[in-house]
Coordinates of C-alpha atoms (C1' of nucleotides) in Angstrom, one line a residue:
Chain A
M1 CA 0.0 0.0 0.1
S2 CA 2.9 2.4 0.7
M3 CA 0.9 4.7 2.5
Q4 CA 3.8 7.3 2.5
D5 CA 1.8 9.2 5.1
T6 CA -1.4 10.7 5.4
A7 CA -1.5 13.1 2.4
S8 CA 2.0 13.0 1.2
S9 CA 4.1 15.8 3.2
G10 CA 7.1 15.6 1.1
V11 CA 8.9 14.0 3.9
A12 CA 10.2 10.2 3.3
L13 CA 8.6 7.7 6.0
W14 CA 12.1 6.6 7.0
R15 CA 12.8 10.2 8.0
L16 CA 9.8 10.3 9.9
V17 CA 10.9 7.3 11.8
A18 CA 14.1 8.7 12.3
D19 CA 12.7 11.9 13.7
G20 CA 10.4 9.9 16.1
I21 CA 13.4 7.9 17.5
E22 CA 15.4 11.1 17.7
R23 CA 12.6 13.0 19.7
G24 CA 12.4 9.9 21.8
I25 CA 16.3 10.4 22.6
A26 CA 15.6 14.2 23.0
D27 CA 12.6 13.8 25.5
G28 CA 14.6 11.5 27.5
R29 CA 12.5 8.3 26.8
F30 CA 15.7 6.9 25.6
A31 CA 18.8 8.0 27.5
T32 CA 22.3 8.0 26.4
G33 CA 23.7 4.3 26.4
D34 CA 20.1 2.8 26.3
K35 CA 19.5 0.0 24.0
L36 CA 16.7 0.8 21.5
P37 CA 13.7 -1.5 20.8
G38 CA 14.5 -4.2 18.2
E39 CA 14.1 -3.2 14.5
M40 CA 10.9 -5.5 14.1
E41 CA 9.5 -3.8 17.3
I42 CA 10.2 -0.3 16.0
A43 CA 8.8 -1.5 12.5
E44 CA 5.5 -2.5 14.4
T45 CA 5.0 0.7 16.4
Y46 CA 5.4 3.0 13.4
R47 CA 3.7 0.4 11.1
V48 CA 6.2 0.4 8.5
N49 CA 8.7 -2.2 7.1
R50 CA 11.6 -3.3 8.9
H51 CA 13.9 -2.1 6.0
T52 CA 12.3 1.5 6.4
V53 CA 13.4 1.3 10.1
R54 CA 16.8 0.1 9.1
R55 CA 17.3 3.2 6.8
A56 CA 16.0 5.5 9.8
L57 CA 18.5 4.0 12.0
A58 CA 21.3 4.1 9.4
A59 CA 20.7 7.8 8.9
L60 CA 20.8 8.3 12.7
A61 CA 24.0 6.1 13.0
E62 CA 25.7 8.3 10.2
R63 CA 25.0 11.5 12.5
G64 CA 26.4 9.7 15.4
I65 CA 23.2 9.7 17.4
V66 CA 22.9 5.9 17.5
R67 CA 25.3 2.9 17.0
A68 CA 24.3 -0.4 15.9
E69 CA 26.0 -3.8 17.1
R70 CA 25.2 -6.8 15.2
G71 CA 23.4 -9.5 16.9
S72 CA 23.1 -7.4 19.9
G73 CA 21.0 -4.2 19.3
T74 CA 21.2 -0.4 18.6
Y75 CA 22.4 1.9 21.2
V76 CA 22.1 5.5 21.9
E77 CA 24.7 8.2 22.0
A78 CA 23.5 11.8 22.3
Q79 CA 23.1 14.8 24.3
K80 CA 21.9 18.6 24.0
L81 CA 23.7 21.8 25.1
A82 CA 21.7 24.0 27.6
Y83 CA 21.9 27.6 26.3
P84 CA 20.6 30.3 28.8
L85 CA 19.3 33.6 27.3
R86 CA 20.3 36.3 29.6
S87 CA 20.9 39.9 29.2
R88 CA 24.4 38.9 29.5
T89 CA 25.0 36.1 26.9
R90 CA 28.5 34.9 26.3
F91 CA 28.8 31.9 24.0
S92 CA 32.3 30.6 25.4
E93 CA 30.9 30.7 29.0
I94 CA 27.7 28.9 28.2
V95 CA 29.6 26.0 26.6
G96 CA 32.4 26.1 29.2
A97 CA 29.8 25.7 32.0
E98 CA 28.6 22.5 30.3
G99 CA 32.1 21.1 30.6
R100 CA 32.5 21.3 26.8
E101 CA 35.2 23.3 24.7
P102 CA 33.9 26.3 22.9
H103 CA 35.4 27.1 19.5
G104 CA 34.8 30.0 17.0
R105 CA 35.7 30.3 13.5
L106 CA 35.2 33.1 10.9
I107 CA 33.7 32.1 7.7
E108 CA 33.8 35.6 6.0
A109 CA 34.2 39.1 6.9
S110 CA 33.0 41.8 4.3
D111 CA 31.8 45.3 3.8
D112 CA 28.0 45.9 3.7
V113 CA 25.4 48.6 3.9
A114 CA 22.5 49.0 6.2
T115 CA 19.1 47.5 5.2
R116 CA 16.1 48.9 6.7
E117 CA 16.0 46.3 9.6
V118 CA 19.6 46.6 10.5
A119 CA 19.7 50.3 10.4
R120 CA 16.5 50.3 12.8
E121 CA 18.4 48.1 15.2
L122 CA 21.8 49.8 15.2
G123 CA 20.2 53.5 15.1
L124 CA 21.9 54.3 11.7
K125 CA 20.6 55.4 8.6
V126 CA 19.5 52.9 5.8
G127 CA 22.7 52.6 3.5
A128 CA 25.1 53.2 6.4
P129 CA 28.6 51.3 6.1
L130 CA 28.7 48.3 8.0
V131 CA 31.1 45.4 8.6
R132 CA 29.3 42.0 8.2
I133 CA 30.9 38.9 10.0
E134 CA 29.8 35.4 9.1
A135 CA 31.0 33.2 12.0
I136 CA 30.2 29.7 13.2
R137 CA 30.5 28.5 16.9
L138 CA 31.2 24.9 18.1
A139 CA 31.1 23.1 21.2
D140 CA 33.9 20.4 21.3
R141 CA 33.9 19.7 17.5
T142 CA 30.0 19.9 17.2
P143 CA 28.9 23.0 15.3
I144 CA 26.1 24.8 17.4
C145 CA 25.2 27.8 15.4
V146 CA 26.2 30.1 12.4
S147 CA 25.7 34.1 13.1
T148 CA 25.7 36.9 10.7
T149 CA 26.8 39.9 12.8
W150 CA 26.5 43.6 11.8
L151 CA 28.7 46.3 13.2
S152 CA 28.8 50.0 12.1
A153 CA 32.1 50.5 9.9
E154 CA 32.6 53.8 11.4
L155 CA 32.5 52.7 15.1
F156 CA 34.5 49.4 14.5
P157 CA 36.8 49.9 11.6
N158 CA 38.6 46.7 10.5
A159 CA 36.3 44.6 12.8
G160 CA 36.6 41.6 10.6
V161 CA 40.4 41.4 10.8
V162 CA 40.0 41.8 14.7
F163 CA 37.4 39.1 14.8
A164 CA 39.5 36.7 12.8
A165 CA 42.3 37.2 15.1
T166 CA 40.6 37.0 18.5
R167 CA 37.6 34.7 17.3
S168 CA 35.4 36.1 20.1
M169 CA 32.9 39.0 19.9
T170 CA 33.6 39.9 23.5
K171 CA 37.3 40.3 22.7
L172 CA 36.4 42.2 19.6
L173 CA 34.4 44.8 21.5
E174 CA 37.0 45.1 24.3
H175 CA 39.5 45.9 21.6
Y176 CA 37.4 48.9 20.6
G177 CA 37.1 50.1 24.5
V178 CA 33.7 48.4 25.2
R179 CA 34.1 47.2 28.6
D180 CA 30.6 45.6 29.2
Y181 CA 27.6 44.9 27.1
R182 CA 24.0 43.8 27.5
R183 CA 21.5 42.2 25.3
G184 CA 18.2 44.0 24.1
A185 CA 15.2 42.3 22.9
T186 CA 15.7 38.8 21.6
R187 CA 13.4 37.4 18.6
I188 CA 13.3 33.6 18.5
T189 CA 11.6 31.8 15.7
A190 CA 12.1 28.4 13.9
G191 CA 12.7 27.1 10.5
I192 CA 14.2 24.6 8.2
V193 CA 17.9 24.8 7.6
D194 CA 18.9 26.0 4.0
A195 CA 21.7 24.5 2.0
T196 CA 24.4 26.9 2.9
D197 CA 23.9 26.6 6.7
A198 CA 23.4 22.8 6.6
A199 CA 26.9 22.5 5.1
R200 CA 28.3 25.0 7.7
L201 CA 26.6 23.2 10.6
D202 CA 27.3 19.7 9.2
L203 CA 23.3 19.1 9.3
P204 CA 21.4 17.3 6.8
L205 CA 18.9 19.4 4.9
G206 CA 15.5 19.7 6.1
R207 CA 16.6 19.8 9.8
P208 CA 15.0 22.3 12.0
I209 CA 16.7 25.4 13.2
L210 CA 16.3 28.0 15.9
V211 CA 16.5 31.4 14.5
V212 CA 17.6 34.1 16.8
D213 CA 17.7 37.9 16.1
A214 CA 19.2 39.9 18.9
T215 CA 21.0 43.4 19.3
D216 CA 23.6 43.9 22.0
H217 CA 23.8 47.5 23.7
D218 CA 26.4 49.1 25.7
L219 CA 25.5 50.2 29.3
D220 CA 24.1 53.4 28.0
D221 CA 21.7 51.5 25.8
K222 CA 23.6 52.5 22.7
P223 CA 23.4 49.6 20.0
L224 CA 26.6 48.0 19.4
V225 CA 26.1 45.0 17.3
T226 CA 23.1 43.2 15.6
K227 CA 22.9 39.5 14.9
H228 CA 21.1 36.9 13.0
S229 CA 21.9 33.3 14.1
R230 CA 20.8 30.1 13.3
F231 CA 21.1 27.2 15.7
A232 CA 20.9 23.3 14.9
A233 CA 17.6 22.8 16.9
E234 CA 18.7 19.3 17.8
R235 CA 21.9 20.2 19.5
V236 CA 20.7 23.0 21.7
E237 CA 18.0 24.0 24.3
F238 CA 17.3 27.7 25.0
L239 CA 16.5 28.7 28.5
V240 CA 14.6 31.9 29.2
E241 CA 14.7 33.0 32.7
S242 CA 12.2 35.8 33.9
Chain B
M1 CA 20.0 12.6 -13.1
S2 CA 17.4 13.4 -10.2
M3 CA 20.1 14.5 -7.8
Q4 CA 17.1 14.6 -5.0
D5 CA 19.6 16.5 -2.9
T6 CA 23.2 16.1 -1.9
A7 CA 23.1 13.2 0.2
S8 CA 19.3 12.4 0.2
S9 CA 18.0 13.8 3.4
G10 CA 14.7 12.2 3.0
V11 CA 12.9 15.4 2.2
A12 CA 11.3 15.6 -1.3
L13 CA 12.7 18.3 -3.5
W14 CA 9.6 19.9 -4.0
R15 CA 9.3 20.3 -0.3
L16 CA 12.8 22.1 -0.1
V17 CA 11.6 24.6 -2.9
A18 CA 8.2 25.2 -1.0
D19 CA 10.0 25.7 2.3
G20 CA 12.5 28.1 0.4
I21 CA 9.9 30.2 -1.0
E22 CA 7.9 30.3 2.4
R23 CA 11.0 31.4 4.1
G24 CA 11.2 34.1 1.5
I25 CA 7.8 35.1 2.4
A26 CA 8.7 35.0 6.2
D27 CA 11.7 37.0 5.8
G28 CA 10.1 39.6 3.9
R29 CA 11.7 39.1 0.7
F30 CA 8.2 38.6 -0.7
A31 CA 5.6 40.7 1.0
T32 CA 1.8 40.0 1.2
G33 CA 0.2 40.6 -2.3
D34 CA 3.6 40.5 -4.2
K35 CA 4.0 38.5 -7.4
L36 CA 6.5 35.6 -7.1
P37 CA 8.9 35.0 -9.8
G38 CA 7.7 32.8 -12.8
E39 CA 7.7 29.1 -12.4
M40 CA 10.7 28.8 -14.9
E41 CA 12.5 31.4 -13.0
I42 CA 12.1 29.6 -9.6
A43 CA 12.9 26.4 -11.3
E44 CA 16.3 27.9 -12.6
T45 CA 17.2 29.5 -9.2
Y46 CA 16.6 26.1 -7.3
R47 CA 17.9 24.0 -10.3
V48 CA 14.9 21.8 -10.4
N49 CA 12.3 21.1 -13.0
R50 CA 9.4 23.3 -13.6
H51 CA 7.0 20.4 -12.5
T52 CA 8.8 20.2 -9.1
V53 CA 8.3 23.9 -8.8
R54 CA 4.6 23.4 -9.6
R55 CA 4.3 20.8 -7.0
A56 CA 5.9 23.0 -4.5
L57 CA 3.5 26.2 -5.3
A58 CA 0.7 23.6 -5.3
A59 CA 1.5 22.7 -1.7
L60 CA 1.8 26.2 -0.6
A61 CA -1.5 27.1 -2.4
E62 CA -3.4 24.4 -0.6
R63 CA -2.2 25.7 2.7
G64 CA -3.3 29.4 1.6
I65 CA 0.1 30.9 1.4
V66 CA 0.1 31.6 -2.3
R67 CA -2.6 31.8 -4.9
A68 CA -1.9 31.1 -8.6
E69 CA -3.6 33.0 -11.3
R70 CA -3.4 31.6 -14.8
G71 CA -1.7 33.7 -17.5
S72 CA -0.7 36.2 -14.7
G73 CA 1.5 34.8 -12.1
T74 CA 1.5 33.4 -8.6
Y75 CA 0.7 35.9 -5.5
V76 CA 1.6 35.7 -1.8
E77 CA -1.0 35.9 0.9
A78 CA 0.5 35.3 4.6
Q79 CA 1.4 36.9 8.0
K80 CA 3.1 36.0 11.4
L81 CA 2.0 36.5 15.0
A82 CA 4.4 38.3 17.3
Y83 CA 4.4 36.6 20.6
P84 CA 6.2 38.3 23.4
L85 CA 7.5 36.2 26.2
R86 CA 7.2 38.0 29.4
S87 CA 7.0 37.3 33.0
R88 CA 3.3 38.1 32.4
T89 CA 2.2 36.1 29.4
R90 CA -1.5 35.6 28.5
F91 CA -2.4 34.3 25.4
S92 CA -5.7 36.3 24.7
E93 CA -4.0 39.7 25.3
I94 CA -1.2 38.9 22.9
V95 CA -3.5 37.8 20.1
G96 CA -5.9 40.7 20.8
A97 CA -2.9 43.2 20.8
E98 CA -2.3 42.0 17.1
G99 CA -6.0 42.7 16.2
R100 CA -6.9 39.1 15.9
E101 CA -9.4 37.2 17.9
P102 CA -8.0 34.7 20.4
H103 CA -9.8 31.5 20.8
G104 CA -9.4 28.4 23.1
R105 CA -10.7 24.8 22.9
L106 CA -10.2 22.0 25.2
I107 CA -9.3 18.8 23.6
E108 CA -9.1 16.5 26.5
A109 CA -8.9 16.6 30.3
S110 CA -7.9 13.7 32.3
D111 CA -6.3 12.5 35.6
D112 CA -2.6 11.9 35.7
V113 CA 0.3 11.2 38.1
A114 CA 3.4 13.3 38.3
T115 CA 6.5 12.2 36.6
R116 CA 9.8 13.1 37.9
E117 CA 9.9 16.2 35.5
V118 CA 6.5 17.6 36.4
A119 CA 6.9 16.7 40.1
R120 CA 10.0 18.8 40.3
E121 CA 8.6 21.7 38.4
L122 CA 5.4 21.8 40.8
G123 CA 7.2 20.9 44.0
L124 CA 5.3 17.7 44.2
K125 CA 6.1 14.1 45.0
V126 CA 6.5 11.6 42.0
G127 CA 3.2 10.0 41.6
A128 CA 1.2 12.9 43.1
P129 CA -2.4 13.3 41.6
L130 CA -2.6 15.7 38.6
V131 CA -5.0 17.1 36.2
R132 CA -3.8 17.0 32.6
I133 CA -5.4 19.4 30.3
E134 CA -4.8 19.2 26.6
A135 CA -5.8 22.3 24.7
I136 CA -5.5 24.2 21.6
R137 CA -5.3 28.0 21.2
L138 CA -6.1 30.1 17.9
A139 CA -5.9 33.4 16.5
D140 CA -8.9 34.0 14.4
R141 CA -9.2 30.5 13.0
T142 CA -5.7 29.8 12.5
P143 CA -4.4 27.2 15.0
I144 CA -1.3 28.7 16.9
C145 CA -0.4 26.0 19.5
V146 CA -1.3 23.0 21.4
S147 CA -0.6 22.8 25.2
T148 CA -0.2 20.3 27.7
T149 CA -0.9 21.7 31.0
W150 CA -0.4 20.0 34.5
L151 CA -2.1 21.2 37.7
S152 CA -2.2 19.7 41.2
A153 CA -5.4 17.5 41.5
E154 CA -5.4 18.6 45.3
L155 CA -5.1 22.3 44.8
F156 CA -7.2 22.4 41.7
P157 CA -10.0 19.7 41.9
N158 CA -12.2 19.3 38.8
A159 CA -9.9 21.7 37.1
G160 CA -10.8 20.1 33.6
V161 CA -14.4 20.9 33.9
V162 CA -13.6 24.6 34.9
F163 CA -11.3 25.0 31.9
A164 CA -13.8 23.5 29.5
A165 CA -16.3 26.2 30.7
T166 CA -14.0 29.1 30.9
R167 CA -11.7 28.2 28.0
S168 CA -9.0 30.3 29.6
M169 CA -6.1 29.4 32.1
T170 CA -6.4 32.8 33.8
K171 CA -10.0 32.4 34.5
L172 CA -9.6 28.9 35.8
L173 CA -7.0 30.1 38.2
E174 CA -9.2 33.2 39.3
H175 CA -11.9 30.5 39.9
Y176 CA -9.5 28.9 42.5
G177 CA -8.7 32.4 43.9
V178 CA -5.5 33.1 42.2
R179 CA -5.5 36.8 41.6
D180 CA -2.3 37.1 39.8
Y181 CA 0.5 34.9 38.5
R182 CA 4.0 35.0 36.9
R183 CA 6.0 32.9 34.6
G184 CA 9.3 31.2 35.8
A185 CA 11.9 30.1 33.6
T186 CA 10.8 29.2 29.9
R187 CA 12.6 26.6 27.8
I188 CA 12.4 26.8 24.3
T189 CA 13.6 24.3 21.7
A190 CA 12.4 23.3 18.2
G191 CA 11.5 20.1 16.5
I192 CA 9.2 18.5 13.9
V193 CA 5.5 18.2 14.5
D194 CA 4.2 14.6 15.2
A195 CA 1.1 13.1 13.6
T196 CA -1.1 14.0 16.6
D197 CA 0.0 17.6 16.8
A198 CA 0.0 18.0 13.0
A199 CA -3.7 17.1 12.9
R200 CA -4.5 19.4 15.6
L201 CA -2.6 22.4 14.3
D202 CA -3.8 21.6 10.9
L203 CA -0.1 21.4 9.8
P204 CA 1.3 19.1 7.4
L205 CA 3.8 16.4 8.8
G206 CA 7.4 17.4 9.0
R207 CA 6.8 21.2 9.7
P208 CA 8.9 22.7 12.4
I209 CA 7.4 23.5 15.7
L210 CA 8.6 25.7 18.6
V211 CA 8.4 23.5 21.7
V212 CA 7.9 25.8 25.1
D213 CA 8.3 24.4 28.4
A214 CA 7.1 26.7 31.4
T215 CA 5.7 27.0 34.9
D216 CA 3.7 29.6 36.3
H217 CA 4.1 30.6 39.8
D218 CA 2.0 32.9 42.3
L219 CA 3.2 36.0 43.7
D220 CA 4.8 34.1 46.7
D221 CA 6.9 32.0 44.0
K222 CA 4.7 28.7 44.7
P223 CA 4.3 26.8 41.5
L224 CA 0.7 26.8 40.1
V225 CA 0.8 25.0 36.6
T226 CA 3.3 23.7 34.5
K227 CA 2.9 23.5 30.5
H228 CA 4.2 21.7 27.6
S229 CA 3.4 23.6 24.6
R230 CA 3.9 23.1 20.7
F231 CA 3.6 26.2 18.5
A232 CA 3.3 26.1 14.7
A233 CA 6.6 27.8 13.9
E234 CA 5.5 29.2 10.6
R235 CA 2.5 31.1 12.4
V236 CA 4.4 32.7 15.2
E237 CA 7.6 34.7 16.3
F238 CA 8.7 34.8 19.7
L239 CA 9.9 37.9 21.3
V240 CA 12.4 37.9 24.3
E241 CA 12.9 40.9 26.2
S242 CA 15.6 41.6 28.8
Chain C
dT1 C1' -5.1 42.5 -32.7
dC2 C1' -0.9 40.2 -31.6
dA3 C1' 3.2 38.8 -29.4
dA4 C1' 5.4 37.6 -25.1
dG5 C1' 4.9 35.8 -21.0
dT6 C1' 2.4 33.4 -17.7
dT7 C1' -0.1 29.1 -15.4
dG8 C1' -2.3 24.3 -16.7
dT9 C1' -2.2 19.6 -18.6
dC10 C1' -0.7 16.0 -21.0
dT11 C1' 2.9 11.8 -22.1
dA12 C1' 7.2 9.4 -21.0
dG13 C1' 11.5 7.5 -18.9
dT14 C1' 14.6 7.0 -14.8
dA15 C1' 15.6 7.0 -9.9
dT16 C1' 14.2 6.7 -5.2
dC17 C1' 10.8 5.0 -1.6
dA18 C1' 8.4 1.4 0.6
dT19 C1' 6.9 -3.0 0.8
dA20 C1' 7.8 -8.1 1.3
dG21 C1' 10.3 -12.6 2.2
dA22 C1' 14.5 -15.4 2.9
dC23 C1' 18.7 -16.1 4.9
dA24 C1' 23.4 -15.0 6.8
dA25 C1' 26.3 -13.5 10.5
dC26 C1' 26.4 -12.4 15.1
dT27 C1' 25.6 -12.1 20.4
dT28 C1' 23.5 -13.2 24.6
dG29 C1' 21.9 -16.2 28.3
dG30 C1' 20.8 -20.7 29.8
Chain D
dC1 C1' 27.1 -25.8 22.8
dC2 C1' 22.6 -24.3 21.5
dA3 C1' 18.4 -21.7 21.0
dA4 C1' 16.4 -17.3 20.9
dG5 C1' 17.0 -12.7 19.5
dT6 C1' 19.6 -9.5 17.3
dT7 C1' 21.8 -6.9 13.1
dG8 C1' 23.3 -7.3 8.1
dT9 C1' 22.5 -8.7 3.2
dC10 C1' 20.4 -10.1 -1.0
dT11 C1' 16.3 -10.2 -4.4
dA12 C1' 12.1 -8.5 -6.0
dT13 C1' 8.0 -5.7 -7.1
dG14 C1' 4.9 -1.7 -7.1
dA15 C1' 4.1 3.2 -6.1
dT16 C1' 6.0 7.9 -5.9
dA17 C1' 9.4 11.7 -7.1
dC18 C1' 11.9 13.9 -10.5
dT19 C1' 13.1 15.0 -15.1
dA20 C1' 12.1 16.3 -20.0
dG21 C1' 9.3 18.1 -23.8
dA22 C1' 5.4 19.7 -25.9
dC23 C1' 1.3 22.3 -26.3
dA24 C1' -3.1 24.4 -24.4
dA25 C1' -5.3 28.2 -21.9
dC26 C1' -5.0 32.6 -20.3
dT27 C1' -3.3 37.5 -19.1
dT28 C1' -0.9 41.5 -20.1
dG29 C1' 0.9 45.3 -22.6
dA30 C1' 2.2 47.4 -26.8

DNA sequence: TCAAGTTGTCTAGTATCATAGACAACTTGG
DNA sequence: CCAAGTTGTCTATGATACTAGACAACTTGA
């Protein structure tokens, strides 16, 4: 019958099974090290063929989420990064607090001009000169997010070069004499990763991402930098405290 | 050659195209009422066959996102709900502030016992008696989120009946003498909608959702209710203010 | 009116998805 | 060692996804 799924959503059945298992892991129904149910049992619960389950497990195995052992079973190996969103948000501190090693890498730095949105966030005029920094952040060796950051080219000349050297936004701002900064409003939404980000995050196409738009201000509430970040949803969990 | 996509992600090509166009609409690259590029042009930018583009557009049209006009073009019709996350978060106020009409509907109310997580959030013992309320919230006629809410059965006897009548968590709490309440920590992550929620949210399978876990406290910081909500990511944008 | 550009509808071929069944290779516990 | 239960591999078949090309139906602007 090959039902695909009720009303063909464009997502392969094996992918739905893989997502279901992954969700089970994320929810804690399967803990790290646990043995998953047998392929036949999974096939029955999802009402699909065992081969379809095998494909799902193969996909999860390739991403390092599970590991199959012939004759024995399939076992879980995963974890999520807890990411608190406070007015003082520093990637390296967050990752370090989880006992993992933070890394940053510059993808590209280029000159840009302010669009309407960026101009509004930074309190500049449309078309004002900017530095645009495209960077990726990792915990241990796992990519967590890619960020596009905009800074005023007048206030922060050669920001790209400085970031390439320091690999840290905090250190970059220190270099220009900013001692402390705070986060203003943070806008969060979700989407599906595009091809470019998928490659950068080492994420298969079609995976969900958390999209965060935020602007950092100095202590006088003057806007410093505005960012557009895309997080691999399966690798991170945001914590909002109020 | 039917490349599918680089490394077969289990997501159909037409779906990727549809997502790309939808993202373009969400980003504002295409505004409401705008005419999309021609099918041939879209096919070229995504490097797929025109038929694949047509399928993507058909899917978007069926969801009411775009509308095709023969001989003329394909036009956008969409919008997102701004959803601020404050310590004082009331669905009806948020929706009303956007000029849309809030609705609530009870799906199911049942007795339940506290798992470890829920017990921790509500300050109860594991296995303590609870009322579990499964509800859906809409703006105008569009489903926005489904929530699973847990309350202590001792503090709030017959909470399910009260909610069915009032259709509002705020009014339910008022009924038990709670004048005001505040939100504690809010945990946000993203995922893919499952079959049950997909049906409730009138969302195709495989669409991204924002998952929110939160606990509301009274003014003495005593926990009242804890919730697990799933938002249709394409219909809402969270705003965090700090 | 007409040409150019648009969406709508056919036919057809190839690759992938999902199903089904059988059996091999291996692990575990008794 | 052996039986039961597990993952791994093979063959085969039908349905769906994607591509390709052609042309119809319709809208728009010159």
